Amino acid sequence: FDLCTTSLAPELEVLAPARVWKMTREEEIAYADARGVPVPVGRRSPYSTDENLWGRSVECGVLEDAAIEPPEEAYGWTRAPERAPDTPAYLTIGFDQGLPISIDGQATDLPALVPMLNRLAGDHGVGRIDHIESRVVGIKSREVYECPAALTLIQAHQALEALVLPRDLLDFKRSVEQRYAQLIYDGLWFTPLREALDAFVASTQTRVTGEVVLKLYKGSSRVVGRRSTYALYQHELATYAEGDRFRSEMAEGFIYVWGLPARTWAALEERVSGAPVPLPPQAPPPARVRTAV
């Protein structure tokens, strides 16, 4: 918050009494009680929670012991997986140029879609995260999150990207995603780097259009289907059945060229050390099958 304020209105002074007064959690609760300030915590449930459309975070209390499983009372958006329905739920999420636009064929805008997914996925125990974070100042902290919609949307979106984006672009974008996430975590939203990354990401999404089917069951979410007009997956090239258009005989030349660096290294090692590079034992030659590259 401070960094955003500094970027947009550097003349403003940020007042943060809770930070300046250095009150303990118990003292903060007592201060609020004494002045009739309603807060969603108490001495029996002293968790610090923050929530918005995208997720809910929980800290403090017994969660500060990283070895203890978070008690069920700490959660508010998700059902315990063991108490989730015994029947799985299937969701079809539609995307248009990277943006989610529908659930099960029902068109809806993003502000309505996210709460809907939070409820649907949360009911099946999907969306819980319990991990150790490394904060900007170097402190390690135990964080518990609930973000059913975020996890399912990211999972579905990545599955659709894998279907329509070339491998090199997909690999590079994954590294950009990590940098983008770290940039936001560090509070550097209003920066030239974020704007430049936005431009790159937008250019990758022009063909991320299609549908992804998710299976929700007792805390797990799995992609079980995907389709797109722009799919780079072609059945005729991928099939092992009759009608295969992949010319497997061409693989031999490709393997020879691709393996040239390894063979060059092995020859050098043998010449320098005077001993052949040990090779793994060879299995019997397999039956004639289609070679996948």
CSV table of C-alpha atoms in Angstrom, one decimal, residues 93-213:
chain,number,residue,atom,x,y,z
A,93,ILE,CA,-14.6,-22.8,-18.2
A,94,GLY,CA,-14.7,-20.8,-21.4
A,95,PHE,CA,-11.9,-18.3,-22.4
A,96,ASP,CA,-11.7,-15.5,-25.0
A,97,GLN,CA,-8.2,-14.2,-25.7
A,98,GLY,CA,-7.0,-15.4,-22.3
A,99,LEU,CA,-9.9,-14.0,-20.2
A,100,PRO,CA,-12.5,-16.3,-18.6
A,101,ILE,CA,-15.9,-15.5,-20.0
A,102,SER,CA,-18.2,-18.4,-19.0
A,103,ILE,CA,-18.9,-21.4,-16.7
A,104,ASP,CA,-20.7,-24.4,-18.2
A,105,GLY,CA,-21.7,-22.3,-21.2
A,106,GLN,CA,-23.2,-19.6,-19.2
A,107,ALA,CA,-21.6,-16.2,-20.1
A,108,THR,CA,-20.7,-14.0,-17.2
A,109,ASP,CA,-18.4,-11.1,-16.5
A,110,LEU,CA,-15.3,-11.6,-14.4
A,111,PRO,CA,-16.5,-9.9,-11.2
A,112,ALA,CA,-19.4,-12.4,-11.1
A,113,LEU,CA,-17.5,-15.4,-12.4
A,114,VAL,CA,-14.8,-15.3,-9.6
A,115,PRO,CA,-17.2,-15.5,-6.6
A,116,MET,CA,-19.2,-18.2,-8.4
A,117,LEU,CA,-16.0,-20.3,-8.8
A,118,ASN,CA,-15.0,-19.6,-5.2
A,119,ARG,CA,-18.2,-21.1,-4.1
A,120,LEU,CA,-18.3,-24.1,-6.5
A,121,ALA,CA,-14.6,-25.1,-6.1
A,122,GLY,CA,-14.6,-24.3,-2.4
A,123,ASP,CA,-17.5,-26.6,-1.7
A,124,HIS,CA,-15.4,-29.4,-3.1
A,125,GLY,CA,-12.4,-28.6,-0.8
A,126,VAL,CA,-10.4,-27.0,-3.6
A,127,GLY,CA,-8.3,-23.9,-3.0
A,128,ARG,CA,-6.3,-24.3,0.2
A,129,ILE,CA,-2.7,-23.3,0.3
A,130,ASP,CA,-0.4,-23.7,3.3
A,131,HIS,CA,3.2,-22.7,2.7
A,132,ILE,CA,6.2,-20.7,3.9
A,133,GLU,CA,6.8,-17.4,2.3
A,134,SER,CA,10.1,-15.4,2.1
A,135,ARG,CA,9.1,-11.8,2.6
A,136,VAL,CA,10.9,-8.8,1.0
A,137,VAL,CA,12.8,-8.0,4.2
A,138,GLY,CA,14.0,-11.6,4.5
A,139,ILE,CA,11.6,-12.9,7.2
A,140,LYS,CA,10.1,-16.3,6.7
A,141,SER,CA,6.4,-16.5,7.5
A,142,ARG,CA,3.8,-19.3,7.4
A,143,GLU,CA,0.8,-18.3,5.3
A,144,VAL,CA,-2.5,-20.0,4.8
A,145,TYR,CA,-4.6,-19.0,1.8
A,146,GLU,CA,-8.0,-19.9,0.4
A,147,CYS,CA,-8.3,-19.1,-3.3
A,148,PRO,CA,-10.6,-21.6,-5.0
A,149,ALA,CA,-11.3,-19.5,-8.1
A,150,ALA,CA,-7.7,-18.4,-8.6
A,151,LEU,CA,-6.3,-21.9,-8.5
A,152,THR,CA,-8.9,-23.4,-10.8
A,153,LEU,CA,-8.7,-20.5,-13.3
A,154,ILE,CA,-4.9,-20.6,-13.4
A,155,GLN,CA,-5.0,-24.3,-13.9
A,156,ALA,CA,-7.5,-24.1,-16.7
A,157,HIS,CA,-5.8,-21.2,-18.3
A,158,GLN,CA,-2.4,-22.9,-18.4
A,159,ALA,CA,-4.0,-26.0,-19.9
A,160,LEU,CA,-5.5,-24.0,-22.7
A,161,GLU,CA,-2.2,-22.2,-23.3
A,162,ALA,CA,-0.4,-25.5,-23.5
A,163,LEU,CA,-2.9,-26.5,-26.3
A,164,VAL,CA,-2.5,-23.3,-28.4
A,165,LEU,CA,1.0,-21.8,-27.8
A,166,PRO,CA,4.2,-23.0,-29.4
A,167,ARG,CA,6.6,-24.6,-27.0
A,168,ASP,CA,9.3,-21.9,-26.9
A,169,LEU,CA,6.7,-19.2,-26.3
A,170,LEU,CA,5.1,-21.3,-23.6
A,171,ASP,CA,8.4,-21.9,-21.8
A,172,PHE,CA,9.4,-18.3,-21.9
A,173,LYS,CA,6.0,-17.1,-20.7
A,174,ARG,CA,6.3,-19.4,-17.6
A,175,SER,CA,9.5,-17.5,-16.6
A,176,VAL,CA,7.7,-14.2,-17.2
A,177,GLU,CA,4.8,-15.3,-14.9
A,178,GLN,CA,7.2,-15.9,-12.0
A,179,ARG,CA,8.8,-12.5,-12.5
A,180,TYR,CA,5.4,-10.8,-12.8
A,181,ALA,CA,4.1,-12.5,-9.6
A,182,GLN,CA,7.3,-11.5,-7.7
A,183,LEU,CA,6.9,-7.9,-8.9
A,184,ILE,CA,3.3,-7.7,-7.6
A,185,TYR,CA,4.3,-9.4,-4.3
A,186,ASP,CA,7.0,-6.7,-3.9
A,187,GLY,CA,4.4,-3.9,-4.4
A,188,LEU,CA,5.9,-2.7,-7.7
A,189,TRP,CA,2.7,-2.5,-9.6
A,190,PHE,CA,3.1,1.1,-10.8
A,191,THR,CA,6.4,0.5,-12.6
A,192,PRO,CA,7.6,0.5,-16.2
A,193,LEU,CA,8.6,-3.1,-15.9
A,194,ARG,CA,5.0,-4.1,-15.1
A,195,GLU,CA,3.7,-2.2,-18.0
A,196,ALA,CA,6.2,-3.8,-20.3
A,197,LEU,CA,5.4,-7.3,-19.1
A,198,ASP,CA,1.7,-6.5,-19.6
A,199,ALA,CA,2.4,-5.7,-23.2
A,200,PHE,CA,4.2,-9.0,-23.7
A,201,VAL,CA,1.5,-11.1,-21.9
A,202,ALA,CA,-1.2,-9.4,-24.0
A,203,SER,CA,0.5,-10.4,-27.2
A,204,THR,CA,0.6,-14.1,-26.1
A,205,GLN,CA,-3.2,-14.2,-25.5
A,206,THR,CA,-4.6,-13.5,-28.9
A,207,ARG,CA,-5.3,-17.2,-29.6
A,208,VAL,CA,-5.9,-18.4,-26.0
A,209,THR,CA,-9.6,-19.0,-26.8
A,210,GLY,CA,-11.5,-22.2,-26.1
A,211,GLU,CA,-12.9,-24.3,-23.3
A,212,VAL,CA,-11.3,-26.4,-20.5
A,213,VAL,CA,-13.1,-29.1,-18.5
